Every structure is written in C-alpha cells, then in structure tokens.
C-alpha cells in the first residue's frame, strides 16, 4: 500500500527550510553549472540564483541552453554562459574553471553522473585531494527528528576499511561545518554483533576503534548497528544497546553502495523523504541532483553546499597559528 499524501503533510519537511534560510543569509557561491540542457537542471540553477544561494556560470552548448531557457520561460540573460561542443567538453571545461579558482561549487546538469565524475577524478587534470571522494544523501524524513545523512550511496561501490574511514570523515566534516553540531554516527550492518560471517560487522568494529585512536575525529561512532536499532530508541532498548548513538543516529554509514541506494530510495518512496545530494572529498563540493528531485530538494542540495563553502571561507580567513 502506498503512502498517502495526507499521511505526511508538506509542512513536516521543515529541516530543509531551515538549511535553505540559513544559506540565503550567507554570501552567494559562484557555481559552475555543467551542461544544464534540460528544463529541470536549468530551472534548478535559475531558482537557486533567485533564492540568493548561487551565482551560476552555465557551461555547455550555448544554443541548446538558450533554446531550453526560451522554451520554458527561464531568464538566463544575467548569467555568464560558456559555450562548449558537448557534455564531455562541458565537464572538462567546468573542472578547468574550478582549477583556475573561477568557481566555488560544481553543479551537475543533464549529463550523466559518471561523465562528470570522470572529469573530476582525472589523475592529471581533475579535482582530487588526499581524501577519498564520496557522496552523502542529506535526507529530510518527515517521521524523523533530525536531518539524516546516508553515505555512501552513489560513488564508492564496495569500499574497504580505508575508504570507509574517508567516507565517514567526509560526512562528519560536512555535518559539523554546516553547523549541525557533533554527529551521532551509526555504522550499519544486518546485525548489531560482531561476527566473522558478516564482514561489514568487523569493519564497523574496526572503524569504532579507529575513532577511539583519533583516526576518525569529530563524531560519536557506534557499530555495528542494524538499521532498526540505529534509528529507533525502543528497538535499541529491546536489544540492550546502551549508547548515545543507538536509536538516535544522525549519520548512517552503509556497508556498500547497493545497501545505501536501496535505503535512500526506500525512505524517498515509502516515507516521502526528500533526498538532497552532495559529493565531498574533491577541491570543491559538488551538487549532485537527480531529474526526479523536487524544487525544494534541489534548493536544499545547493543550500548545504553553500553553507559548506561559507564555512571554508571563514576558516581560511582565520589567522594561522
């Protein structure tokens, strides 16, 4: 049975509203929008600009972008438009602009994600840092009190222990830098006990020990935890798990991309959650939107990225110790 519209009124999606309002108070971020050649991606950039979140630089086939704008009544006259032959060239040019410090954010348009990420992850001309690149869904779930971060459900298919460390650190840094405090991090598996038969439970235990030794910082880690005892206090109580994270998790670290993707889509389609998306670990945050995203979700993805950019601006302005 599908979830009815009446079950979760729209006003329960207030977590995004708060993030968007905060981001609108920060200076707008100069954003390289890559190949916005359909209505959804171009409208997302225009509306984010109208909300005061970003200053778009549109990169892609100029005639095609202008045709989309004309067809759908979108005013792009005040935005810089850089003409490229096709989507692959747009991705390469966008990355080049970031490397030249001409943008603070990347925003995916109507090209395929792997096409954009191929340019971003190039070993010679890309935007890699020492940190592994990973994706975070920031979900506004009507029945859950906090924004719920799910990682990684889009980039790393089967991460090993070292990659999971970076995935967790990326998510913690995002959570803290956009002003949400110290996150409670649940490392998910099928069960809450460590067993050699389920390798993700061993990884979870090792990651918690790494946090104890200062190899992961800024969050409170617990794992392995099954999904129910990560987000439901009663389930955690029944299982006898005494932890500040159990039942109250704010970041959910999944064992692999398949688990994360299914979890995020379950929440979206069965619980009517909104799912903003951001890619971390590159030189700049990357706004990764989907054609199915609502206007509010697109704005939330931009807002989260703008808050992160603003935090980094302020941190770089501090005097060096």
PDB file of C-alpha atoms in Angstrom:
ATOM      1  CA  UNK A   1       0.000   0.000   0.000  1.00  0.00           C
ATOM      2  CA  UNK A   2       1.443   3.374  -0.964  1.00  0.00           C
ATOM      3  CA  UNK A   3       1.858   6.207   1.492  1.00  0.00           C
ATOM      4  CA  UNK A   4      -0.933   8.758   1.091  1.00  0.00           C
ATOM      5  CA  UNK A   5      -0.304  12.481   0.678  1.00  0.00           C
ATOM      6  CA  UNK A   6      -2.279  13.112   3.875  1.00  0.00           C
ATOM      7  CA  UNK A   7      -0.058  10.835   5.960  1.00  0.00           C
ATOM      8  CA  UNK A   8       2.892  13.225   5.891  1.00  0.00           C
ATOM      9  CA  UNK A   9       1.869  16.862   5.375  1.00  0.00           C
ATOM     10  CA  UNK A  10       4.313  19.054   3.455  1.00  0.00           C
ATOM     11  CA  UNK A  11       4.975  21.242   6.479  1.00  0.00           C
ATOM     12  CA  UNK A  12       6.813  18.351   8.124  1.00  0.00           C
ATOM     13  CA  UNK A  13       9.674  18.939   5.655  1.00  0.00           C
ATOM     14  CA  UNK A  14      10.964  21.808   7.797  1.00  0.00           C
ATOM     15  CA  UNK A  15      14.566  20.652   8.147  1.00  0.00           C
ATOM     16  CA  UNK A  16      15.369  21.701   4.585  1.00  0.00           C
ATOM     17  CA  UNK A  17      13.568  25.007   5.062  1.00  0.00           C
ATOM     18  CA  UNK A  18      15.877  25.841   7.969  1.00  0.00           C
ATOM     19  CA  UNK A  19      19.002  24.967   5.958  1.00  0.00           C
ATOM     20  CA  UNK A  20      17.829  26.995   2.943  1.00  0.00           C
ATOM     21  CA  UNK A  21      17.037  30.004   5.147  1.00  0.00           C
ATOM     22  CA  UNK A  22      20.494  29.871   6.747  1.00  0.00           C
ATOM     23  CA  UNK A  23      22.239  29.517   3.391  1.00  0.00           C
ATOM     24  CA  UNK A  24      20.343  32.505   1.981  1.00  0.00           C
ATOM     25  CA  UNK A  25      21.987  34.650   4.662  1.00  0.00           C
ATOM     26  CA  UNK A  26      25.488  33.602   3.523  1.00  0.00           C
ATOM     27  CA  UNK A  27      27.238  35.186   0.513  1.00  0.00           C
ATOM     28  CA  UNK A  28      26.152  33.538  -2.734  1.00  0.00           C
ATOM     29  CA  UNK A  29      28.563  30.914  -4.073  1.00  0.00           C
ATOM     30  CA  UNK A  30      29.911  31.209  -7.613  1.00  0.00           C
ATOM     31  CA  UNK A  31      28.724  27.932  -9.082  1.00  0.00           C
ATOM     32  CA  UNK A  32      29.814  26.210 -12.290  1.00  0.00           C
ATOM     33  CA  UNK A  33      26.692  24.523 -13.674  1.00  0.00           C
ATOM     34  CA  UNK A  34      27.714  21.693 -16.009  1.00  0.00           C
ATOM     35  CA  UNK A  35      25.627  21.058 -19.145  1.00  0.00           C
ATOM     36  CA  UNK A  36      22.202  22.343 -17.964  1.00  0.00           C
ATOM     37  CA  UNK A  37      20.488  21.291 -21.187  1.00  0.00           C
ATOM     38  CA  UNK A  38      17.060  20.290 -19.923  1.00  0.00           C
ATOM     39  CA  UNK A  39      14.345  22.175 -18.084  1.00  0.00           C
ATOM     40  CA  UNK A  40      14.912  20.514 -14.711  1.00  0.00           C
ATOM     41  CA  UNK A  41      18.625  21.232 -14.402  1.00  0.00           C
ATOM     42  CA  UNK A  42      18.416  24.756 -15.857  1.00  0.00           C
ATOM     43  CA  UNK A  43      15.400  25.658 -13.724  1.00  0.00           C
ATOM     44  CA  UNK A  44      17.234  24.355 -10.638  1.00  0.00           C
ATOM     45  CA  UNK A  45      20.135  26.727 -11.286  1.00  0.00           C
ATOM     46  CA  UNK A  46      17.837  29.674 -12.016  1.00  0.00           C
ATOM     47  CA  UNK A  47      15.730  29.114  -8.890  1.00  0.00           C
ATOM     48  CA  UNK A  48      18.812  28.696  -6.684  1.00  0.00           C
ATOM     49  CA  UNK A  49      20.078  32.015  -8.048  1.00  0.00           C
ATOM     50  CA  UNK A  50      16.714  33.684  -7.427  1.00  0.00           C
ATOM     51  CA  UNK A  51      16.844  32.384  -3.843  1.00  0.00           C
ATOM     52  CA  UNK A  52      20.192  34.115  -3.381  1.00  0.00           C
ATOM     53  CA  UNK A  53      22.111  30.871  -2.936  1.00  0.00           C
ATOM     54  CA  UNK A  54      24.357  30.803  -6.012  1.00  0.00           C
ATOM     55  CA  UNK A  55      25.725  32.891  -8.869  1.00  0.00           C
ATOM     56  CA  UNK A  56      25.573  30.445 -11.792  1.00  0.00           C
ATOM     57  CA  UNK A  57      28.098  30.129 -14.594  1.00  0.00           C
ATOM     58  CA  UNK A  58      26.457  27.972 -17.263  1.00  0.00           C
ATOM     59  CA  UNK A  59      28.790  25.674 -19.201  1.00  0.00           C
ATOM     60  CA  UNK A  60      27.546  23.711 -22.196  1.00  0.00           C
ATOM     61  CA  UNK A  61      26.254  24.047 -25.777  1.00  0.00           C
ATOM     62  CA  UNK A  62      25.093  27.671 -25.770  1.00  0.00           C
ATOM     63  CA  UNK A  63      22.378  27.340 -28.409  1.00  0.00           C
ATOM     64  CA  UNK A  64      20.874  24.307 -26.710  1.00  0.00           C
ATOM     65  CA  UNK A  65      20.858  26.019 -23.284  1.00  0.00           C
ATOM     66  CA  UNK A  66      19.271  29.169 -24.753  1.00  0.00           C
ATOM     67  CA  UNK A  67      16.645  27.075 -26.518  1.00  0.00           C
ATOM     68  CA  UNK A  68      15.698  25.337 -23.251  1.00  0.00           C
ATOM     69  CA  UNK A  69      15.501  28.702 -21.477  1.00  0.00           C
ATOM     70  CA  UNK A  70      13.276  30.187 -24.202  1.00  0.00           C
ATOM     71  CA  UNK A  71      11.020  27.128 -24.329  1.00  0.00           C
ATOM     72  CA  UNK A  72      10.349  27.216 -20.584  1.00  0.00           C
ATOM     73  CA  UNK A  73      10.377  30.949 -19.883  1.00  0.00           C
ATOM     74  CA  UNK A  74      13.635  30.971 -17.909  1.00  0.00           C
ATOM     75  CA  UNK A  75      15.607  34.218 -17.821  1.00  0.00           C
ATOM     76  CA  UNK A  76      19.332  33.428 -18.077  1.00  0.00           C
ATOM     77  CA  UNK A  77      20.361  36.806 -19.522  1.00  0.00           C
ATOM     78  CA  UNK A  78      22.238  37.838 -16.384  1.00  0.00           C
ATOM     79  CA  UNK A  79      24.283  34.629 -16.129  1.00  0.00           C
ATOM     80  CA  UNK A  80      27.632  34.024 -17.764  1.00  0.00           C
ATOM     81  CA  UNK A  81      27.326  31.352 -20.471  1.00  0.00           C
ATOM     82  CA  UNK A  82      30.391  29.440 -21.692  1.00  0.00           C
ATOM     83  CA  UNK A  83      29.861  27.577 -24.947  1.00  0.00           C
ATOM     84  CA  UNK A  84      31.153  24.004 -25.332  1.00  0.00           C
ATOM     85  CA  UNK A  85      30.516  21.437 -28.025  1.00  0.00           C
ATOM     86  CA  UNK A  86      29.002  18.671 -25.910  1.00  0.00           C
ATOM     87  CA  UNK A  87      28.615  17.303 -22.380  1.00  0.00           C
ATOM     88  CA  UNK A  88      32.086  15.770 -22.149  1.00  0.00           C
ATOM     89  CA  UNK A  89      33.660  19.080 -23.140  1.00  0.00           C
ATOM     90  CA  UNK A  90      31.399  20.864 -20.627  1.00  0.00           C
ATOM     91  CA  UNK A  91      32.634  18.624 -17.800  1.00  0.00           C
ATOM     92  CA  UNK A  92      36.276  19.217 -18.742  1.00  0.00           C
ATOM     93  CA  UNK A  93      35.773  22.992 -19.020  1.00  0.00           C
ATOM     94  CA  UNK A  94      33.930  23.135 -15.687  1.00  0.00           C
ATOM     95  CA  UNK A  95      36.765  21.336 -13.902  1.00  0.00           C
ATOM     96  CA  UNK A  96      39.262  23.670 -15.587  1.00  0.00           C
ATOM     97  CA  UNK A  97      37.353  26.699 -14.268  1.00  0.00           C
ATOM     98  CA  UNK A  98      37.451  25.300 -10.735  1.00  0.00           C
ATOM     99  CA  UNK A  99      41.195  24.670 -11.020  1.00  0.00           C
ATOM    100  CA  UNK A 100      41.582  28.311 -12.090  1.00  0.00           C
ATOM    101  CA  UNK A 101      39.663  29.410  -8.951  1.00  0.00           C
ATOM    102  CA  UNK A 102      36.782  30.784 -11.044  1.00  0.00           C
ATOM    103  CA  UNK A 103      34.139  28.855  -9.104  1.00  0.00           C
ATOM    104  CA  UNK A 104      33.443  27.649  -5.564  1.00  0.00           C
ATOM    105  CA  UNK A 105      30.938  24.896  -6.389  1.00  0.00           C
ATOM    106  CA  UNK A 106      30.216  22.431  -9.170  1.00  0.00           C
ATOM    107  CA  UNK A 107      26.596  21.647 -10.008  1.00  0.00           C
ATOM    108  CA  UNK A 108      25.588  18.702 -12.198  1.00  0.00           C
ATOM    109  CA  UNK A 109      23.268  19.453 -15.085  1.00  0.00           C
ATOM    110  CA  UNK A 110      21.720  16.982 -17.516  1.00  0.00           C
ATOM    111  CA  UNK A 111      24.837  14.966 -18.244  1.00  0.00           C
ATOM    112  CA  UNK A 112      25.416  11.511 -16.742  1.00  0.00           C
ATOM    113  CA  UNK A 113      26.990  11.426 -13.292  1.00  0.00           C
ATOM    114  CA  UNK A 114      29.847   9.188 -14.426  1.00  0.00           C
ATOM    115  CA  UNK A 115      30.669  11.651 -17.216  1.00  0.00           C
ATOM    116  CA  UNK A 116      31.052  14.484 -14.723  1.00  0.00           C
ATOM    117  CA  UNK A 117      32.914  12.367 -12.187  1.00  0.00           C
ATOM    118  CA  UNK A 118      35.354  11.132 -14.846  1.00  0.00           C
ATOM    119  CA  UNK A 119      36.500  14.731 -15.320  1.00  0.00           C
ATOM    120  CA  UNK A 120      36.528  15.379 -11.567  1.00  0.00           C
ATOM    121  CA  UNK A 121      38.599  12.290 -10.734  1.00  0.00           C
ATOM    122  CA  UNK A 122      41.164  12.576 -13.550  1.00  0.00           C
ATOM    123  CA  UNK A 123      44.614  11.966 -12.072  1.00  0.00           C
ATOM    124  CA  UNK A 124      46.157  14.744 -14.168  1.00  0.00           C
ATOM    125  CA  UNK A 125      43.520  17.450 -14.647  1.00  0.00           C
ATOM    126  CA  UNK A 126      40.860  16.630 -12.057  1.00  0.00           C
ATOM    127  CA  UNK A 127      39.949  17.891  -8.605  1.00  0.00           C
ATOM    128  CA  UNK A 128      41.228  15.105  -6.368  1.00  0.00           C
ATOM    129  CA  UNK A 129      42.561  15.754  -2.876  1.00  0.00           C
ATOM    130  CA  UNK A 130      44.221  13.443  -0.362  1.00  0.00           C
ATOM    131  CA  UNK A 131      40.720  12.450   0.803  1.00  0.00           C
ATOM    132  CA  UNK A 132      38.641   9.818  -0.999  1.00  0.00           C
ATOM    133  CA  UNK A 133      35.701  11.300  -2.928  1.00  0.00           C
ATOM    134  CA  UNK A 134      32.322  10.184  -1.566  1.00  0.00           C
ATOM    135  CA  UNK A 135      28.622  11.029  -1.706  1.00  0.00           C
ATOM    136  CA  UNK A 136      26.209  11.963   1.070  1.00  0.00           C
ATOM    137  CA  UNK A 137      22.422  11.977   0.895  1.00  0.00           C
ATOM    138  CA  UNK A 138      21.070  14.568   3.326  1.00  0.00           C
ATOM    139  CA  UNK A 139      17.528  13.355   3.871  1.00  0.00           C
ATOM    140  CA  UNK A 140      14.546  15.168   5.304  1.00  0.00           C
ATOM    141  CA  UNK A 141      12.432  12.283   6.637  1.00  0.00           C
ATOM    142  CA  UNK A 142       9.021  13.515   7.913  1.00  0.00           C
ATOM    143  CA  UNK A 143       8.922  10.959  10.748  1.00  0.00           C
ATOM    144  CA  UNK A 144      12.497  11.531  11.987  1.00  0.00           C
ATOM    145  CA  UNK A 145      13.515  14.488  14.177  1.00  0.00           C
ATOM    146  CA  UNK A 146      16.928  15.204  12.607  1.00  0.00           C
ATOM    147  CA  UNK A 147      18.293  15.541   9.093  1.00  0.00           C
ATOM    148  CA  UNK A 148      19.514  12.043   8.249  1.00  0.00           C
ATOM    149  CA  UNK A 149      22.821  11.639   6.416  1.00  0.00           C
ATOM    150  CA  UNK A 150      23.294   8.423   4.402  1.00  0.00           C
ATOM    151  CA  UNK A 151      26.706   7.599   2.956  1.00  0.00           C
ATOM    152  CA  UNK A 152      27.920   6.349   0.518  1.00  0.00           C
ATOM    153  CA  UNK A 153      25.075   5.529  -1.835  1.00  0.00           C
ATOM    154  CA  UNK A 154      26.348   6.893  -5.148  1.00  0.00           C
ATOM    155  CA  UNK A 155      30.135   6.821  -5.648  1.00  0.00           C
ATOM    156  CA  UNK A 156      32.008   4.006  -3.871  1.00  0.00           C
ATOM    157  CA  UNK A 157      30.588   0.625  -4.815  1.00  0.00           C
ATOM    158  CA  UNK A 158      32.307  -1.722  -2.349  1.00  0.00           C
ATOM    159  CA  UNK A 159      34.511   0.380  -0.060  1.00  0.00           C
ATOM    160  CA  UNK A 160      37.239  -1.248   2.003  1.00  0.00           C
ATOM    161  CA  UNK A 161      38.159  -0.184   5.533  1.00  0.00           C
ATOM    162  CA  UNK A 162      40.398   2.711   4.500  1.00  0.00           C
ATOM    163  CA  UNK A 163      37.817   4.057   2.079  1.00  0.00           C
ATOM    164  CA  UNK A 164      35.102   3.780   4.733  1.00  0.00           C
ATOM    165  CA  UNK A 165      37.282   5.864   7.039  1.00  0.00           C
ATOM    166  CA  UNK A 166      37.317   8.674   4.464  1.00  0.00           C
ATOM    167  CA  UNK A 167      33.605   8.280   3.762  1.00  0.00           C
ATOM    168  CA  UNK A 168      32.861   8.711   7.473  1.00  0.00           C
ATOM    169  CA  UNK A 169      35.248  11.631   7.906  1.00  0.00           C
ATOM    170  CA  UNK A 170      33.764  13.420   4.880  1.00  0.00           C
ATOM    171  CA  UNK A 171      30.258  13.071   6.327  1.00  0.00           C
ATOM    172  CA  UNK A 172      31.319  14.181   9.812  1.00  0.00           C
ATOM    173  CA  UNK A 173      33.114  17.221   8.413  1.00  0.00           C
ATOM    174  CA  UNK A 174      30.037  18.182   6.401  1.00  0.00           C
ATOM    175  CA  UNK A 175      27.746  17.785   9.408  1.00  0.00           C
ATOM    176  CA  UNK A 176      29.935  19.890  11.692  1.00  0.00           C
ATOM    177  CA  UNK A 177      30.915  22.552   9.171  1.00  0.00           C
ATOM    178  CA  UNK A 178      27.331  23.370   8.184  1.00  0.00           C
ATOM    179  CA  UNK A 179      26.598  23.992  11.846  1.00  0.00           C
ATOM    180  CA  UNK A 180      24.674  20.908  12.970  1.00  0.00           C
ATOM    181  CA  UNK A 181      26.923  20.089  15.937  1.00  0.00           C
ATOM    182  CA  UNK A 182      28.640  16.814  16.814  1.00  0.00           C
ATOM    183  CA  UNK A 183      27.048  13.954  14.854  1.00  0.00           C
ATOM    184  CA  UNK A 184      25.981  10.567  16.139  1.00  0.00           C
ATOM    185  CA  UNK A 185      27.334   8.096  13.571  1.00  0.00           C
ATOM    186  CA  UNK A 186      25.865   4.599  13.160  1.00  0.00           C
ATOM    187  CA  UNK A 187      27.854   2.094  11.130  1.00  0.00           C
ATOM    188  CA  UNK A 188      25.210  -0.193   9.699  1.00  0.00           C
ATOM    189  CA  UNK A 189      25.163  -3.927   9.113  1.00  0.00           C
ATOM    190  CA  UNK A 190      22.499  -6.627   9.230  1.00  0.00           C
ATOM    191  CA  UNK A 191      23.103  -7.293  12.934  1.00  0.00           C
ATOM    192  CA  UNK A 192      24.483  -5.481  15.955  1.00  0.00           C
ATOM    193  CA  UNK A 193      27.022  -8.105  16.993  1.00  0.00           C
ATOM    194  CA  UNK A 194      30.469  -8.684  15.507  1.00  0.00           C
ATOM    195  CA  UNK A 195      30.703 -11.907  13.523  1.00  0.00           C
ATOM    196  CA  UNK A 196      33.228 -13.223  11.001  1.00  0.00           C
ATOM    197  CA  UNK A 197      30.340 -14.419   8.851  1.00  0.00           C
ATOM    198  CA  UNK A 198      29.349 -10.817   8.063  1.00  0.00           C
ATOM    199  CA  UNK A 199      32.471  -8.824   7.124  1.00  0.00           C
ATOM    200  CA  UNK A 200      30.754  -5.441   7.486  1.00  0.00           C
ATOM    201  CA  UNK A 201      30.415  -6.072  11.238  1.00  0.00           C
ATOM    202  CA  UNK A 202      34.187  -6.464  11.505  1.00  0.00           C
ATOM    203  CA  UNK A 203      34.709  -3.233   9.553  1.00  0.00           C
ATOM    204  CA  UNK A 204      32.273  -1.463  11.865  1.00  0.00           C
ATOM    205  CA  UNK A 205      34.124  -2.595  14.975  1.00  0.00           C
ATOM    206  CA  UNK A 206      37.464  -1.571  13.461  1.00  0.00           C
ATOM    207  CA  UNK A 207      36.129   1.860  12.500  1.00  0.00           C
ATOM    208  CA  UNK A 208      34.914   2.449  16.052  1.00  0.00           C
ATOM    209  CA  UNK A 209      38.363   1.547  17.360  1.00  0.00           C
ATOM    210  CA  UNK A 210      39.917   3.896  14.783  1.00  0.00           C
ATOM    211  CA  UNK A 211      37.739   6.685  16.170  1.00  0.00           C
ATOM    212  CA  UNK A 212      38.926   5.861  19.693  1.00  0.00           C
ATOM    213  CA  UNK A 213      42.527   6.203  18.491  1.00  0.00           C
ATOM    214  CA  UNK A 214      41.937   9.540  16.760  1.00  0.00           C
ATOM    215  CA  UNK A 215      41.979   8.214  13.185  1.00  0.00           C
ATOM    216  CA  UNK A 216      38.419   9.486  12.734  1.00  0.00           C
ATOM    217  CA  UNK A 217      37.514  12.720  14.513  1.00  0.00           C
ATOM    218  CA  UNK A 218      34.577  14.997  15.193  1.00  0.00           C
ATOM    219  CA  UNK A 219      31.781  12.467  15.674  1.00  0.00           C
ATOM    220  CA  UNK A 220      30.488   9.817  18.077  1.00  0.00           C
ATOM    221  CA  UNK A 221      30.701   6.402  16.391  1.00  0.00           C
ATOM    222  CA  UNK A 222      28.834   3.189  17.192  1.00  0.00           C
ATOM    223  CA  UNK A 223      28.697  -0.055  15.264  1.00  0.00           C
ATOM    224  CA  UNK A 224      27.816  -2.481  14.067  1.00  0.00           C
ATOM    225  CA  UNK A 225      24.169  -1.473  14.347  1.00  0.00           C
ATOM    226  CA  UNK A 226      21.203  -2.839  12.441  1.00  0.00           C
ATOM    227  CA  UNK A 227      19.012  -0.152  10.896  1.00  0.00           C
ATOM    228  CA  UNK A 228      16.214  -0.514  13.435  1.00  0.00           C
ATOM    229  CA  UNK A 229      18.399  -0.092  16.499  1.00  0.00           C
ATOM    230  CA  UNK A 230      20.254   2.788  14.838  1.00  0.00           C
ATOM    231  CA  UNK A 231      17.143   4.937  14.403  1.00  0.00           C
ATOM    232  CA  UNK A 232      14.545   3.612  16.850  1.00  0.00           C
ATOM    233  CA  UNK A 233      15.116   4.062  20.618  1.00  0.00           C
ATOM    234  CA  UNK A 234      12.719   1.257  21.529  1.00  0.00           C
ATOM    235  CA  UNK A 235      14.471  -1.205  19.210  1.00  0.00           C
ATOM    236  CA  UNK A 236      17.820  -0.277  20.757  1.00  0.00           C
ATOM    237  CA  UNK A 237      16.372  -0.709  24.251  1.00  0.00           C
ATOM    238  CA  UNK A 238      14.959  -4.140  23.440  1.00  0.00           C
ATOM    239  CA  UNK A 239      18.373  -5.260  22.179  1.00  0.00           C
ATOM    240  CA  UNK A 240      20.034  -3.872  25.327  1.00  0.00           C
ATOM    241  CA  UNK A 241      22.271  -1.441  23.433  1.00  0.00           C
ATOM    242  CA  UNK A 242      23.342   1.376  25.739  1.00  0.00           C
ATOM    243  CA  UNK A 243      24.842   4.050  23.510  1.00  0.00           C
ATOM    244  CA  UNK A 244      24.268   7.741  22.725  1.00  0.00           C
ATOM    245  CA  UNK A 245      24.079   6.768  19.049  1.00  0.00           C
ATOM    246  CA  UNK A 246      21.695   3.804  19.143  1.00  0.00           C
ATOM    247  CA  UNK A 247      18.146   4.937  18.426  1.00  0.00           C
ATOM    248  CA  UNK A 248      19.285   8.493  17.682  1.00  0.00           C
ATOM    249  CA  UNK A 249      21.695   8.244  14.743  1.00  0.00           C
ATOM    250  CA  UNK A 250      22.233  11.275  12.518  1.00  0.00           C
ATOM    251  CA  UNK A 251      24.728   9.756  10.068  1.00  0.00           C
ATOM    252  CA  UNK A 252      24.114   6.267   8.680  1.00  0.00           C
ATOM    253  CA  UNK A 253      27.191   4.624   7.161  1.00  0.00           C
ATOM    254  CA  UNK A 254      26.140   1.788   4.867  1.00  0.00           C
ATOM    255  CA  UNK A 255      28.256  -1.293   4.023  1.00  0.00           C
ATOM    256  CA  UNK A 256      28.190  -0.673   0.262  1.00  0.00           C
ATOM    257  CA  UNK A 257      26.573   1.374  -2.478  1.00  0.00           C
ATOM    258  CA  UNK A 258      23.756  -1.121  -3.114  1.00  0.00           C
ATOM    259  CA  UNK A 259      22.615  -1.027   0.506  1.00  0.00           C
ATOM    260  CA  UNK A 260      22.798   2.750   0.633  1.00  0.00           C
ATOM    261  CA  UNK A 261      20.973   3.268  -2.633  1.00  0.00           C
ATOM    262  CA  UNK A 262      18.145   0.953  -1.613  1.00  0.00           C
ATOM    263  CA  UNK A 263      17.876   2.551   1.831  1.00  0.00           C
ATOM    264  CA  UNK A 264      17.702   6.090   0.444  1.00  0.00           C
ATOM    265  CA  UNK A 265      15.121   5.148  -2.195  1.00  0.00           C
ATOM    266  CA  UNK A 266      13.020   3.247   0.344  1.00  0.00           C
ATOM    267  CA  UNK A 267      12.866   6.364   2.502  1.00  0.00           C
ATOM    268  CA  UNK A 268      12.063   8.545  -0.512  1.00  0.00           C
ATOM    269  CA  UNK A 269       9.267   6.417  -1.932  1.00  0.00           C
ATOM    270  CA  UNK A 270       7.748   4.822   1.174  1.00  0.00           C
ATOM    271  CA  UNK A 271       8.253   7.565   3.765  1.00  0.00           C
ATOM    272  CA  UNK A 272       8.096  10.536   1.369  1.00  0.00           C
ATOM    273  CA  UNK A 273      11.555  11.709   2.392  1.00  0.00           C
ATOM    274  CA  UNK A 274      13.384  14.329   0.373  1.00  0.00           C
ATOM    275  CA  UNK A 275      16.962  13.437  -0.564  1.00  0.00           C
ATOM    276  CA  UNK A 276      19.442  16.224  -1.226  1.00  0.00           C
ATOM    277  CA  UNK A 277      22.797  15.092  -2.566  1.00  0.00           C
ATOM    278  CA  UNK A 278      26.371  16.350  -2.312  1.00  0.00           C
ATOM    279  CA  UNK A 279      29.755  14.920  -3.327  1.00  0.00           C
ATOM    280  CA  UNK A 280      32.659  15.562  -0.952  1.00  0.00           C
ATOM    281  CA  UNK A 281      36.388  14.996  -0.976  1.00  0.00           C
ATOM    282  CA  UNK A 282      37.146  16.989  -4.143  1.00  0.00           C
ATOM    283  CA  UNK A 283      38.592  20.508  -4.158  1.00  0.00           C
ATOM    284  CA  UNK A 284      35.067  21.927  -4.062  1.00  0.00           C
ATOM    285  CA  UNK A 285      31.688  20.477  -3.107  1.00  0.00           C
ATOM    286  CA  UNK A 286      29.680  19.039  -5.991  1.00  0.00           C
ATOM    287  CA  UNK A 287      25.896  19.447  -6.099  1.00  0.00           C
ATOM    288  CA  UNK A 288      24.636  16.144  -7.451  1.00  0.00           C
ATOM    289  CA  UNK A 289      20.961  16.337  -8.352  1.00  0.00           C
ATOM    290  CA  UNK A 290      18.559  13.895  -9.974  1.00  0.00           C
ATOM    291  CA  UNK A 291      15.939  14.544 -12.635  1.00  0.00           C
ATOM    292  CA  UNK A 292      13.362  13.276 -10.124  1.00  0.00           C
ATOM    293  CA  UNK A 293      14.312  15.859  -7.474  1.00  0.00           C
ATOM    294  CA  UNK A 294      11.711  18.361  -6.316  1.00  0.00           C
ATOM    295  CA  UNK A 295      12.414  22.100  -6.329  1.00  0.00           C
ATOM    296  CA  UNK A 296      12.886  22.048  -2.563  1.00  0.00           C
ATOM    297  CA  UNK A 297      15.359  19.160  -2.794  1.00  0.00           C
ATOM    298  CA  UNK A 298      17.408  20.968  -5.446  1.00  0.00           C
ATOM    299  CA  UNK A 299      17.449  24.111  -3.336  1.00  0.00           C
ATOM    300  CA  UNK A 300      18.451  22.063  -0.290  1.00  0.00           C
ATOM    301  CA  UNK A 301      21.364  20.483  -2.192  1.00  0.00           C
ATOM    302  CA  UNK A 302      22.552  23.976  -3.118  1.00  0.00           C
ATOM    303  CA  UNK A 303      21.961  25.296   0.392  1.00  0.00           C
ATOM    304  CA  UNK A 304      24.028  22.555   2.043  1.00  0.00           C
ATOM    305  CA  UNK A 305      26.863  23.162  -0.419  1.00  0.00           C
ATOM    306  CA  UNK A 306      26.714  26.940   0.103  1.00  0.00           C
ATOM    307  CA  UNK A 307      26.872  26.524   3.889  1.00  0.00           C
ATOM    308  CA  UNK A 308      29.924  24.288   3.457  1.00  0.00           C
ATOM    309  CA  UNK A 309      31.621  26.804   1.141  1.00  0.00           C
ATOM    310  CA  UNK A 310      30.881  29.618   3.587  1.00  0.00           C
ATOM    311  CA  UNK A 311      32.362  27.637   6.486  1.00  0.00           C
ATOM    312  CA  UNK A 312      35.519  27.014   4.463  1.00  0.00           C
ATOM    313  CA  UNK A 313      35.736  30.699   3.530  1.00  0.00           C
ATOM    314  CA  UNK A 314      35.558  31.694   7.179  1.00  0.00           C
ATOM    315  CA  UNK A 315      38.066  29.032   8.211  1.00  0.00           C
ATOM    316  CA  UNK A 316      40.579  30.191   5.586  1.00  0.00           C
ATOM    317  CA  UNK A 317      40.204  33.786   6.787  1.00  0.00           C
ATOM    318  CA  UNK A 318      41.290  32.889  10.322  1.00  0.00           C
ATOM    319  CA  UNK A 319      44.871  33.850  11.243  1.00  0.00           C
ATOM    320  CA  UNK A 320      47.293  30.936  11.096  1.00  0.00           C
ATOM    321  CA  UNK A 321      48.545  29.643  14.453  1.00  0.00           C
TER     322      UNK A 321
END
